């Protein structure tokens, strides 16, 4: 081995040792040893047992004292010192080849449940029985091989080709989660050589914070956490690696002769006791159904974890059965990786165009080669504004990273700079509206967005407003989609939305989108055709008649929906409900001053000013007057408004309820004066727990927030807080969830789905 790989290289011997004792003094050496032990114990409690026993402030004080002591007496500083894991290692990483003691195998992949079932069936047939399955989340990071000799970290290497990797030992030593020395376990002596396999990654919370820091410094951001981990681990200077928020988790083992366990899950328990970081998401199950439950659960909660995942690994737990099944030249026959649909993919950015929204905002968006991501085909994605295009550094023609997490709108993360050919070109923001030709401008000097000021007549804005007012959160006009709105405007039937509720069958029959060709019999016998009859050989289609019926019923929507339909800037369903609940009528909202509007719970000054400004525009009032004349309700009947039983209360709903959808549960809360929040905090009054509840339930348990089942939720809606509904969370029976059992408790930095991200601090 090279000199810098020797863990005892800087330990003084002979005359040097005597000089050290004389210079440092016995008291200093003793204090140094005490500090090292206390910090090591604190890190072990934090990482290994998830039971920290000192505060972060005290931890920092101990580390600072150790740094000062070693600065004064450099001979006390050894490679094992906690300061060397976060400070400035002197040797550079050389990336020399390093042969693994045993081959690092890859995993075969399956991409469907049917493929997974086939693999499990073959495995059971080969064994002659159903084994116990070890399910693990597949960390989206960089594979690493750690060699411990007599309990001390000797080398660390990348996977490479599976047999030979790159020596990254100095960099690995800077990662706090990787112990330099294993802790003794009475049940298992250290092995002469123990080979731990794992993954290096950047935790999601730290990734976001680090990217923000890079942006503030004007430096390029990382496209995703995996790229950040790979780039950080391959720095020549470990001092650079030490500044990156890297962590690690072990998920396997290589050479482990003499390890006194028979199952991989038991090996994990030993490794955890030694101080190695083990995933809190592992679970041993006994059937296909339990495996599928594990896959489904983490498919739904993948964004609640401390790190990115791209699938689930299913292993045969027994070492004897693993040996019986054997391996191929590249992968074990006893393990498989089930891959979720990717949430990040690469595709070509063909063009950047702009879209004019309902409030006039001009938004750039990317047009890409169609690609499947997160289960759907995506061909366009937002770029927000010209500043964002410049910040991300994307050029037309780039190969880009595209992300679509869950139901989030597709987003272009950034370019793959290494794949540029030189033919790429920059995007130039237009100076005039592409729809109406009006010169674009910012509403305020400080705004990054530019807008088309021709809000009344711009065809693009009118089309977007017409489409938006038909949304489920507004008038809920099912038959008026984007194509329908465009077709009505192109036919010249409407000049603006004021005329919508005055739309007649005679007008609609001139819009091809809402008509069909008359049948020969209808042409022969026109009396068979309902009014408005036949026009140019066409009659109203079923969708056309549905639109007219939708418009009749939409007139009776509650006031808050009418407010949403007006396209007032910043006013969405939450603010609209609050305004409608407080003022009860459009006239009362119009007459209210800014302070009175802003004083409404859930509104605030910005929304209040936007509402006030909207009512000062003449053509806006023309819309209101026209709708009122056509029968649109402009006030809520007091008798129809629910009692304000939840006024001043914040309620969170998690999981699936039997008789409420997510939207209807939220509406039930806000209609009664409450606030329907999306996350649990110390300001939450109640958490309603349905089936398959996840991290919000765990967060409520941690904070002691009262939890209600569906029946108690109904009682709360009806009568408001009562002693029965104020049962402390610890006494409220919560429904079972499919959350996998783990050996780690759901506490700070355990990494379980319920762990609040704000408690995973700088040592995670």
XYZ file of C-alpha atoms in Angstrom:
764
model
C 0.000 0.000 0.000
C 1.075 3.597 -0.451
C 2.149 5.720 2.482
C -1.041 7.728 2.674
C -3.065 4.526 2.980
C -1.297 3.517 6.189
C -3.572 4.368 9.129
C -0.568 4.456 11.463
C 1.582 6.682 9.253
C 1.399 9.796 11.471
C 1.494 8.023 14.841
C 4.831 9.021 16.455
C 7.195 6.320 17.691
C 10.502 6.174 19.575
C 12.228 9.515 20.132
C 9.453 11.387 18.295
C 6.946 9.941 20.729
C 8.968 11.114 23.687
C 9.192 14.602 22.233
C 5.414 14.578 21.691
C 4.799 13.683 25.317
C 7.183 16.371 26.442
C 5.735 19.046 24.127
C 2.042 18.175 24.352
C 2.142 17.083 27.923
C 0.274 14.264 29.596
C -2.719 16.443 30.376
C -3.088 17.519 26.750
C -2.832 13.932 25.510
C -5.401 12.795 28.028
C -7.783 15.603 27.071
C -7.267 14.807 23.382
C -8.161 11.162 23.969
C -11.248 12.194 25.965
C -12.442 14.523 23.212
C -11.898 11.927 20.477
C -13.815 9.313 22.439
C -16.694 11.659 23.273
C -17.047 12.824 19.667
C -16.776 9.253 18.332
C -19.447 8.132 20.807
C -21.683 11.038 19.787
C -21.327 10.167 16.123
C -22.002 6.502 16.795
C -25.140 7.359 18.773
C -26.245 9.700 16.008
C -25.486 7.455 13.013
C -25.480 3.935 14.390
C -28.242 3.912 16.995
C -30.327 6.964 16.038
C -30.234 8.015 19.701
C -28.192 11.221 19.995
C -27.294 12.044 23.573
C -25.740 15.505 23.165
C -27.049 18.639 21.517
C -25.700 19.978 18.236
C -24.332 23.008 20.078
C -22.347 20.840 22.502
C -21.111 18.687 19.618
C -19.803 21.828 17.903
C -18.084 22.977 21.099
C -16.284 19.641 21.492
C -15.180 19.647 17.858
C -13.911 23.220 18.144
C -11.907 22.371 21.270
C -10.367 19.358 19.516
C -9.428 21.455 16.491
C -7.730 24.060 18.703
C -5.859 21.407 20.661
C -4.540 19.758 17.490
C -3.616 23.130 16.003
C -1.473 23.845 19.083
C -0.015 20.309 19.224
C 0.026 18.969 15.603
C 1.589 15.682 16.692
C -1.710 14.756 18.348
C -3.499 14.845 14.985
C -3.840 11.316 13.529
C -5.766 10.014 10.493
C -8.360 8.609 12.910
C -9.105 11.985 14.465
C -12.651 13.283 13.885
C -11.102 16.529 12.656
C -9.555 14.719 9.700
C -12.929 13.564 8.469
C -14.252 17.066 7.911
C -11.082 19.123 7.752
C -8.174 19.210 5.352
C -6.478 15.893 4.596
C -3.020 16.566 3.246
C -2.699 13.781 0.679
C -4.290 13.987 -2.759
C -6.477 11.250 -4.200
C -4.628 9.518 -7.025
C -7.428 7.271 -8.378
C -4.926 4.422 -8.780
C -6.429 0.987 -9.615
C -7.528 -1.041 -6.609
C -8.567 -4.679 -6.895
C -11.600 -5.703 -4.866
C -11.075 -8.730 -2.582
C -14.248 -10.178 -4.148
C -16.106 -9.209 -7.306
C -18.697 -6.447 -7.053
C -21.647 -7.820 -8.988
C -24.358 -5.842 -10.719
C -28.066 -6.550 -10.437
C -30.426 -7.749 -13.143
C -33.402 -5.441 -13.607
C -37.129 -5.973 -14.091
C -39.482 -3.196 -15.117
C -42.918 -4.654 -14.478
C -44.731 -6.573 -11.771
C -45.220 -9.496 -14.161
C -41.453 -9.745 -14.717
C -40.885 -9.619 -10.967
C -43.445 -12.386 -10.400
C -41.739 -14.547 -13.030
C -38.346 -14.088 -11.322
C -39.748 -14.915 -7.890
C -41.511 -17.994 -9.283
C -38.267 -19.236 -10.894
C -36.355 -18.614 -7.685
C -38.894 -20.510 -5.588
C -38.819 -23.412 -8.066
C -35.013 -23.553 -7.920
C -35.068 -23.666 -4.110
C -38.072 -25.961 -3.865
C -39.846 -23.647 -1.411
C -40.705 -19.983 -0.775
C -37.744 -18.253 0.886
C -37.760 -15.244 3.142
C -37.306 -12.145 1.011
C -35.211 -9.146 2.059
C -36.634 -5.968 0.503
C -34.502 -2.835 0.248
C -34.877 0.540 -1.441
C -32.395 0.997 -4.307
C -30.321 4.083 -3.529
C -29.615 6.283 -6.539
C -25.988 7.043 -5.714
C -22.433 5.885 -6.419
C -21.353 2.360 -5.439
C -18.430 2.073 -3.029
C -16.393 -0.806 -1.579
C -14.951 -0.414 1.919
C -12.218 -2.712 3.284
C -11.813 -2.939 7.054
C -8.750 -4.711 8.418
C -9.104 -5.715 12.060
C -11.873 -3.147 12.407
C -10.055 -0.196 10.828
C -10.826 1.344 7.437
C -7.931 0.477 5.147
C -9.154 1.318 1.644
C -12.202 2.562 -0.241
C -12.819 2.123 -3.952
C -15.410 2.752 -6.637
C -17.084 -0.193 -8.385
C -15.095 0.157 -11.624
C -15.599 -2.957 -13.749
C -16.596 -4.991 -10.701
C -13.114 -6.431 -10.191
C -10.925 -3.335 -10.209
C -12.061 0.092 -9.089
C -10.463 3.457 -8.360
C -8.773 4.129 -5.047
C -10.722 6.939 -3.361
C -9.635 6.256 0.211
C -8.702 9.859 1.177
C -12.056 11.116 -0.109
C -14.043 8.399 1.652
C -12.371 9.329 4.927
C -14.031 12.765 4.742
C -17.560 11.266 4.749
C -18.860 11.391 8.304
C -21.255 8.457 7.888
C -18.345 6.105 7.077
C -16.601 5.096 10.312
C -12.791 5.041 10.428
C -12.894 2.392 13.128
C -15.609 -0.149 13.768
C -17.004 -0.392 17.259
C -16.574 -3.712 19.083
C -19.615 -5.924 19.453
C -19.606 -8.523 22.256
C -21.543 -10.926 20.036
C -19.131 -10.772 17.099
C -15.377 -10.204 17.020
C -13.902 -8.076 14.281
C -12.863 -10.026 11.203
C -9.326 -9.895 9.892
C -10.817 -8.554 6.644
C -14.353 -7.305 6.281
C -15.598 -5.919 2.979
C -18.654 -3.671 3.169
C -20.484 -2.585 0.029
C -22.649 0.482 -0.085
C -23.654 3.682 -1.800
C -22.453 7.255 -1.478
C -25.159 9.852 -1.997
C -26.164 13.423 -1.274
C -29.254 13.621 0.976
C -32.143 15.397 -0.720
C -32.391 18.225 1.796
C -28.649 18.906 1.687
C -28.683 18.729 -2.119
C -31.246 21.507 -2.395
C -29.354 23.680 0.093
C -26.015 23.079 -1.627
C -27.434 23.922 -5.054
C -28.863 27.142 -3.606
C -25.420 27.965 -2.257
C -23.858 27.377 -5.691
C -26.492 29.585 -7.308
C -25.771 32.380 -4.809
C -22.088 32.123 -5.720
C -22.886 32.252 -9.441
C -21.530 28.727 -9.977
C -23.140 25.946 -12.088
C -25.580 23.788 -10.156
C -25.688 20.005 -10.132
C -28.468 18.470 -12.227
C -29.333 15.845 -9.595
C -28.029 14.347 -6.330
C -26.344 11.402 -8.064
C -24.270 13.691 -10.258
C -23.355 15.680 -7.165
C -22.215 12.535 -5.335
C -20.203 11.212 -8.282
C -18.512 14.553 -8.915
C -17.733 15.068 -5.238
C -16.270 11.604 -4.689
C -13.886 11.964 -7.640
C -12.208 15.195 -6.554
C -8.415 15.070 -6.612
C -8.282 17.188 -3.465
C -10.121 15.565 -0.531
C -10.519 19.014 1.013
C -13.010 19.749 -1.766
C -14.825 16.477 -1.121
C -14.978 17.324 2.584
C -16.991 20.450 1.783
C -19.668 18.485 -0.078
C -22.722 17.154 1.831
C -22.006 13.455 1.223
C -23.436 10.537 3.180
C -23.395 6.772 2.778
C -25.401 3.615 3.451
C -24.172 0.013 3.346
C -26.333 -2.520 1.530
C -24.143 -5.589 1.146
C -20.921 -7.336 2.001
C -18.098 -9.081 0.181
C -15.360 -10.946 2.043
C -16.639 -11.682 5.543
C -15.057 -15.007 6.522
C -15.989 -15.883 10.067
C -19.094 -13.697 10.258
C -21.314 -15.666 12.647
C -24.689 -15.068 10.970
C -26.790 -17.037 8.491
C -28.933 -14.309 6.928
C -28.148 -11.019 5.254
C -30.613 -9.178 7.472
C -28.698 -10.495 10.504
C -25.447 -9.327 8.914
C -26.945 -5.855 8.671
C -27.685 -5.956 12.397
C -24.044 -6.799 13.138
C -22.809 -4.093 10.743
C -25.091 -1.565 12.410
C -23.743 -2.552 15.831
C -20.215 -2.030 14.489
C -21.162 1.526 13.509
C -21.646 1.079 9.780
C -24.579 3.051 8.312
C -27.461 0.705 7.468
C -30.666 1.688 5.680
C -33.725 2.139 7.915
C -35.954 1.081 5.023
C -35.067 -2.649 4.883
C -37.684 -5.288 5.661
C -37.860 -9.085 5.657
C -41.124 -10.403 4.170
C -42.537 -13.837 3.460
C -44.743 -13.652 0.371
C -45.245 -12.080 -3.032
C -48.067 -9.924 -1.677
C -45.789 -8.478 1.007
C -43.121 -7.732 -1.600
C -45.712 -5.944 -3.733
C -46.924 -3.973 -0.692
C -43.328 -2.845 -0.087
C -42.955 -1.764 -3.725
C -46.280 0.083 -3.682
C -45.557 1.841 -0.406
C -42.193 3.214 -1.461
C -43.522 4.059 -4.897
C -45.948 6.387 -3.123
C -43.441 7.662 -0.532
C -40.227 7.807 -2.549
C -39.989 11.572 -2.017
C -40.296 11.206 1.761
C -36.950 9.399 2.068
C -33.607 10.963 2.895
C -32.178 10.062 -0.510
C -33.256 9.463 -4.086
C -34.273 5.955 -5.114
C -34.891 4.426 -8.512
C -36.328 1.086 -7.493
C -36.589 -1.743 -4.989
C -34.093 -4.592 -4.530
C -35.515 -7.993 -3.616
C -33.021 -10.522 -2.218
C -33.156 -14.036 -0.853
C -32.254 -13.438 2.794
C -30.555 -16.747 3.653
C -26.823 -16.964 2.853
C -27.115 -20.740 2.346
C -29.915 -20.239 -0.180
C -27.944 -17.474 -1.891
C -25.040 -19.899 -2.310
C -27.411 -22.573 -3.602
C -28.753 -20.224 -6.301
C -25.318 -18.925 -7.279
C -24.353 -16.113 -9.638
C -23.907 -15.458 -13.333
C -20.826 -13.762 -14.764
C -22.223 -10.354 -13.772
C -25.175 -10.695 -11.385
C -26.445 -12.839 -8.509
C -29.357 -15.173 -9.213
C -30.635 -14.515 -5.686
C -31.375 -10.804 -6.111
C -33.288 -8.608 -8.547
C -33.897 -4.872 -8.931
C -37.430 -3.708 -9.650
C -37.110 -0.339 -11.385
C -39.740 2.372 -11.004
C -40.493 4.476 -14.086
C -37.652 7.007 -14.254
C -38.283 10.495 -12.901
C -35.190 11.931 -14.572
C -34.255 11.244 -18.177
C -32.178 12.794 -20.944
C -33.746 14.170 -24.104
C -32.958 16.684 -26.835
C -34.166 20.283 -26.451
C -35.439 21.071 -29.953
C -36.646 24.618 -29.358
C -37.601 27.183 -26.720
C -40.899 28.943 -27.310
C -43.098 31.211 -25.217
C -46.651 30.911 -23.964
C -48.941 33.772 -22.921
C -50.952 32.951 -19.806
C -54.340 34.116 -18.561
C -52.867 37.063 -16.630
C -50.555 38.051 -19.494
C -47.404 36.443 -18.123
C -45.098 35.331 -20.948
C -43.434 32.031 -20.045
C -40.660 30.258 -21.975
C -41.067 26.515 -22.372
C -38.921 23.827 -23.911
C -40.017 21.734 -26.874
C -38.243 18.378 -26.690
C -37.980 15.061 -28.396
C -40.832 13.081 -26.766
C -39.574 10.907 -23.924
C -41.208 8.728 -21.287
C -40.639 9.908 -17.723
C -42.479 8.910 -14.535
C -44.924 6.808 -16.527
C -45.998 9.369 -19.143
C -44.691 10.734 -22.445
C -43.438 14.324 -22.150
C -42.616 16.619 -25.063
C -42.612 20.051 -23.385
C -41.603 21.509 -20.032
C -41.680 24.923 -18.396
C -38.622 27.163 -18.099
C -40.435 29.838 -16.021
C -38.781 33.033 -17.332
C -35.800 34.370 -19.259
C -33.734 34.654 -16.071
C -34.308 30.972 -15.348
C -33.225 29.997 -18.856
C -29.993 31.923 -18.346
C -29.467 30.565 -14.831
C -29.860 26.968 -15.960
C -27.565 27.588 -18.902
C -29.632 25.665 -21.450
C -29.178 26.211 -25.167
C -31.489 25.234 -28.004
C -30.175 21.912 -29.284
C -28.807 20.787 -25.901
C -29.202 17.327 -24.504
C -30.968 18.141 -21.223
C -31.954 16.469 -17.965
C -35.738 16.340 -17.653
C -37.414 15.760 -14.299
C -40.975 14.872 -13.421
C -41.381 13.952 -9.779
C -44.771 12.366 -9.095
C -47.519 14.636 -10.404
C -45.298 17.699 -10.650
C -45.209 19.600 -13.946
C -42.223 18.456 -16.065
C -39.156 20.619 -15.534
C -35.894 21.008 -17.433
C -33.188 20.676 -14.787
C -30.169 21.645 -16.861
C -27.962 20.786 -19.847
C -25.599 17.853 -20.278
C -22.676 20.101 -21.208
C -20.369 17.214 -22.106
C -22.653 16.285 -25.029
C -22.590 19.666 -26.769
C -21.514 19.703 -30.415
C -21.140 23.431 -30.956
C -24.324 23.666 -33.024
C -26.397 24.784 -30.036
C -27.724 28.356 -29.926
C -28.980 30.643 -27.147
C -32.621 31.528 -26.585
C -33.676 35.136 -27.182
C -36.750 36.367 -25.291
C -39.257 38.110 -27.607
C -39.929 41.804 -27.137
C -43.522 41.686 -28.460
C -46.447 39.397 -27.684
C -46.464 36.463 -30.117
C -50.277 36.446 -30.032
C -51.288 40.085 -30.449
C -48.051 41.931 -31.199
C -48.226 44.253 -28.191
C -44.874 45.295 -26.708
C -44.043 43.231 -23.641
C -43.106 44.821 -20.323
C -42.609 44.037 -16.652
C -45.459 45.069 -14.373
C -42.902 46.340 -11.854
C -39.228 47.137 -12.224
C -38.287 44.354 -9.812
C -40.329 41.672 -11.644
C -38.447 38.938 -13.468
C -41.587 38.088 -15.435
C -42.655 40.094 -18.459
C -46.293 40.406 -19.492
C -48.499 41.357 -22.383
C -50.412 44.473 -21.211
C -53.210 43.925 -23.757
C -55.148 41.846 -21.250
C -58.630 42.562 -22.619
C -58.092 41.733 -26.283
C -55.021 39.488 -26.518
C -56.324 36.245 -28.098
C -53.918 34.074 -26.121
C -54.932 35.574 -22.767
C -58.615 35.326 -23.597
C -58.249 31.677 -24.592
C -56.384 30.874 -21.362
C -58.991 32.714 -19.242
C -61.858 30.943 -20.970
C -60.194 27.577 -20.437
C -59.313 28.386 -16.807
C -62.796 29.501 -15.789
C -64.079 26.069 -16.855
C -61.681 24.247 -14.502
C -62.882 22.041 -11.662
C -61.778 24.649 -9.133
C -63.869 27.314 -10.894
C -67.194 26.845 -12.764
C -66.431 23.146 -13.434
C -67.680 23.218 -17.035
C -66.729 19.722 -18.155
C -67.430 20.244 -21.875
C -65.275 23.383 -22.175
C -61.676 22.244 -22.525
C -58.713 23.938 -24.136
C -59.660 22.833 -27.651
C -63.251 23.898 -27.091
C -62.217 27.354 -25.852
C -59.935 27.793 -28.842
C -62.627 26.642 -31.274
C -65.250 29.051 -29.871
C -62.890 32.003 -30.166
C -61.730 31.056 -33.653
C -65.340 30.854 -34.795
C -65.877 34.420 -33.577
C -68.823 33.415 -31.393
C -67.431 35.232 -28.333
C -65.347 38.391 -28.048
C -64.612 37.831 -24.368
C -65.763 35.774 -21.403
C -68.536 38.229 -20.532
C -70.739 36.665 -23.233
C -70.176 33.047 -22.177
C -73.403 32.514 -20.216
C -75.394 34.141 -23.007
C -74.154 31.557 -25.526
C -77.085 30.245 -27.591
C -77.571 26.987 -29.488
C -77.762 29.001 -32.710
C -74.291 30.413 -32.041
C -72.764 27.131 -30.931
C -73.899 25.265 -34.063
C -71.502 27.473 -36.041
C -68.523 26.053 -34.098
C -67.322 22.861 -35.890
C -65.782 21.466 -32.690
C -69.239 21.211 -31.084
C -71.084 19.818 -34.088
C -71.287 16.647 -36.141
C -72.394 15.843 -39.633
C -76.144 15.267 -39.932
C -77.164 11.732 -40.815
C -78.993 11.086 -44.127
C -82.210 10.572 -42.197
C -81.753 13.856 -40.306
C -81.118 15.661 -43.576
C -84.253 14.087 -45.039
C -86.396 14.716 -41.963
C -85.134 17.950 -40.276
C -87.923 17.730 -37.707
C -85.981 14.892 -36.042
C -83.185 17.313 -35.128
C -83.599 19.251 -31.842
C -83.199 23.035 -31.983
C -81.250 24.810 -33.318
C -81.625 22.353 -36.168
C -79.298 21.830 -39.107
C -76.754 24.425 -40.204
C -74.653 23.717 -43.316
C -75.320 20.017 -42.996
C -74.206 19.871 -39.352
C -76.020 19.584 -36.034
C -74.982 20.048 -32.408
C -72.999 17.059 -31.146
C -73.584 15.432 -27.777
C -70.626 17.457 -26.478
C -72.222 20.667 -27.766
C -75.485 19.949 -25.949
C -73.494 19.006 -22.842
C -71.770 22.398 -22.940
C -75.100 24.231 -22.976
C -76.321 22.119 -20.057
C -73.067 22.738 -18.165
C -73.498 26.485 -18.603
C -77.019 26.333 -17.168
C -75.886 24.512 -14.014
C -72.665 26.522 -13.635
C -74.701 29.673 -12.973
C -75.471 28.313 -9.521
C -71.902 27.650 -8.384
C -70.963 29.152 -4.992
C -69.319 32.540 -4.757
C -65.774 31.276 -4.182
C -65.810 29.428 -7.513
C -66.943 32.594 -9.297
C -64.000 34.433 -7.727
C -61.564 31.802 -9.015
C -63.131 32.044 -12.489
C -62.389 35.776 -12.694
C -58.629 35.134 -13.131
C -57.674 37.669 -10.461
C -53.931 37.491 -10.035
C -52.843 35.427 -6.996
C -56.444 34.400 -6.158
C -56.770 30.639 -6.093
C -59.278 28.371 -4.342
C -57.871 28.937 -0.833
C -58.038 32.741 -0.931
C -61.351 32.659 -2.799
C -62.961 30.453 -0.156
C -61.690 32.706 2.604
C -63.049 35.847 0.936
C -66.411 34.256 0.163
C -66.744 32.919 3.700
C -66.026 36.307 5.270
C -67.876 38.694 2.950
C -70.594 36.504 1.470
C -71.176 38.541 -1.712
C -69.322 40.058 -4.644
C -70.614 43.518 -3.743
C -69.233 43.232 -0.211
C -65.816 42.115 -1.507
C -65.778 44.992 -3.995
C -66.655 47.503 -1.288
C -64.039 46.273 1.183
C -60.794 48.189 1.624
C -57.336 46.702 1.255
C -56.797 46.421 5.010
C -60.100 44.648 5.520
C -59.375 42.245 2.664
C -55.843 41.603 3.887
C -57.118 40.901 7.398
C -58.990 37.866 6.045
C -57.307 34.608 7.116
C -55.383 33.161 4.158
C -55.410 36.386 2.102
C -52.767 38.912 3.117
C -51.640 42.203 1.619
C -50.444 41.028 -1.823
C -53.690 39.217 -2.627
C -55.750 42.052 -1.139
C -54.067 44.604 -3.406
C -54.573 42.334 -6.436
C -58.308 42.042 -5.637
C -58.646 45.791 -5.151
C -56.804 46.516 -8.421
C -58.935 44.039 -10.357
C -62.159 45.841 -9.416
C -60.800 49.175 -10.697
C -60.728 48.001 -14.341
C -63.869 48.889 -16.320
C -63.951 45.816 -18.568
C -63.613 43.575 -15.530
C -66.809 45.096 -14.148
C -68.472 44.545 -17.510
C -67.815 40.814 -17.113
C -69.353 40.791 -13.626
C -72.410 42.737 -14.759
C -72.937 40.497 -17.791
C -72.621 37.316 -15.733
C -75.007 38.649 -13.097
C -77.516 39.573 -15.814
C -77.269 36.041 -17.186
C -78.051 34.510 -13.803
C -74.614 33.760 -12.359
C -74.821 33.811 -8.554
C -72.964 36.727 -7.023
C -73.703 35.923 -3.389
C -73.944 32.917 -1.120
C -77.194 32.299 0.694
C -76.500 32.496 4.395
C -78.640 29.482 5.090
C -76.574 27.463 2.599
C -73.252 28.345 4.175
C -72.000 25.794 6.709
C -71.510 26.840 10.301
C -67.980 28.125 10.863
C -67.086 25.292 13.215
C -63.380 25.280 12.289
C -62.672 28.999 12.376
C -59.076 29.551 13.418
C -58.146 25.854 13.189
C -55.529 24.279 10.922
C -56.303 20.753 9.756
C -54.166 18.344 7.703
C -55.647 15.321 5.909
C -53.376 12.386 5.056
C -54.164 9.026 3.508
C -57.349 7.903 1.771
C -60.780 8.569 3.273
C -63.796 6.496 2.327
C -66.326 9.279 1.731
C -64.044 12.231 0.937
C -61.756 12.920 -1.970
C -58.715 15.083 -1.332
C -60.492 18.108 -2.803
C -63.786 17.528 -1.009
C -62.031 17.095 2.350
C -60.171 20.351 1.786
C -63.384 22.089 0.780
C -65.173 20.758 3.869
C -62.478 22.283 6.071
C -62.264 25.661 4.372
C -66.049 25.996 3.968
C -66.263 25.847 7.763
C -63.657 28.536 8.278
C -60.651 26.306 8.820
C -57.307 26.182 7.053
C -56.558 23.017 5.075
C -52.776 22.736 5.307
C -50.552 20.461 3.268
C -47.930 19.715 5.914
C -47.856 19.046 9.643
C -46.187 21.570 11.935
C -46.392 22.748 15.524
C -49.184 25.062 14.409
C -51.386 22.190 13.195
C -54.471 21.607 15.351
C -55.622 18.237 13.971
C -54.409 15.585 11.538
C -57.080 13.428 9.882
C -55.600 9.982 9.212
C -56.986 7.739 6.472
C -55.769 4.491 4.967
C -52.163 4.307 3.724
C -51.174 7.410 5.651
C -47.466 8.157 5.526
C -44.980 10.705 6.767
C -47.609 13.215 7.913
C -48.971 10.702 10.411
C -45.464 10.032 11.715
C -44.817 13.760 11.974
C -48.050 14.223 13.926
C -47.032 11.457 16.324
C -43.663 13.084 16.837
C -45.144 16.520 17.560
C -48.052 15.206 19.609
C -50.688 16.674 17.290
C -54.179 15.173 17.878
C -55.104 12.637 15.175
C -58.641 11.850 14.054
C -60.151 9.010 12.064
C -62.851 9.668 9.467
C -65.753 9.418 11.934
C -64.067 11.880 14.294
C -63.390 14.172 11.329
C -67.119 14.254 10.550
C -67.834 15.064 14.181
C -65.299 17.897 14.065
C -66.861 19.312 10.892
C -70.313 19.184 12.400
C -69.698 20.438 15.913
C -66.177 21.857 16.043
C -63.638 21.012 18.757
C -64.984 18.949 21.622
C -63.257 17.075 24.432
C -63.796 13.877 22.432
C -61.935 15.215 19.422
C -59.117 16.656 21.471
C -57.722 13.293 22.464
C -53.924 13.508 22.452
C -52.226 11.857 19.523
C -50.649 9.254 21.746
C -54.105 8.073 22.841
C -55.783 8.190 19.447
C -55.808 4.802 17.710
C -54.272 5.340 14.276
C -54.999 3.059 11.327
C -52.277 0.640 10.365
C -50.029 1.626 7.485
C -47.934 -0.547 5.223
C -44.792 1.203 6.382
C -42.045 -1.431 6.484
C -40.682 -2.428 9.838
C -37.196 -1.193 10.499
C -34.676 -1.658 13.204
C -34.219 2.078 13.443
C -36.752 4.102 15.427
C -38.547 6.992 13.753
C -36.492 9.688 15.401
C -34.101 12.394 14.407
C -31.885 11.396 11.466
C -33.238 7.838 11.380
C -34.200 8.444 7.769
C -37.606 6.839 8.119
C -40.395 8.370 6.012
C -41.783 10.092 9.072
C -38.549 11.791 10.018
C -38.982 15.553 9.712
C -36.379 16.818 7.250
C -35.556 19.872 9.301
C -34.144 17.645 12.054
C -31.592 16.002 9.766
C -28.861 18.579 10.239
C -25.269 18.977 9.176
C -24.195 15.555 10.513
C -26.706 13.602 8.372
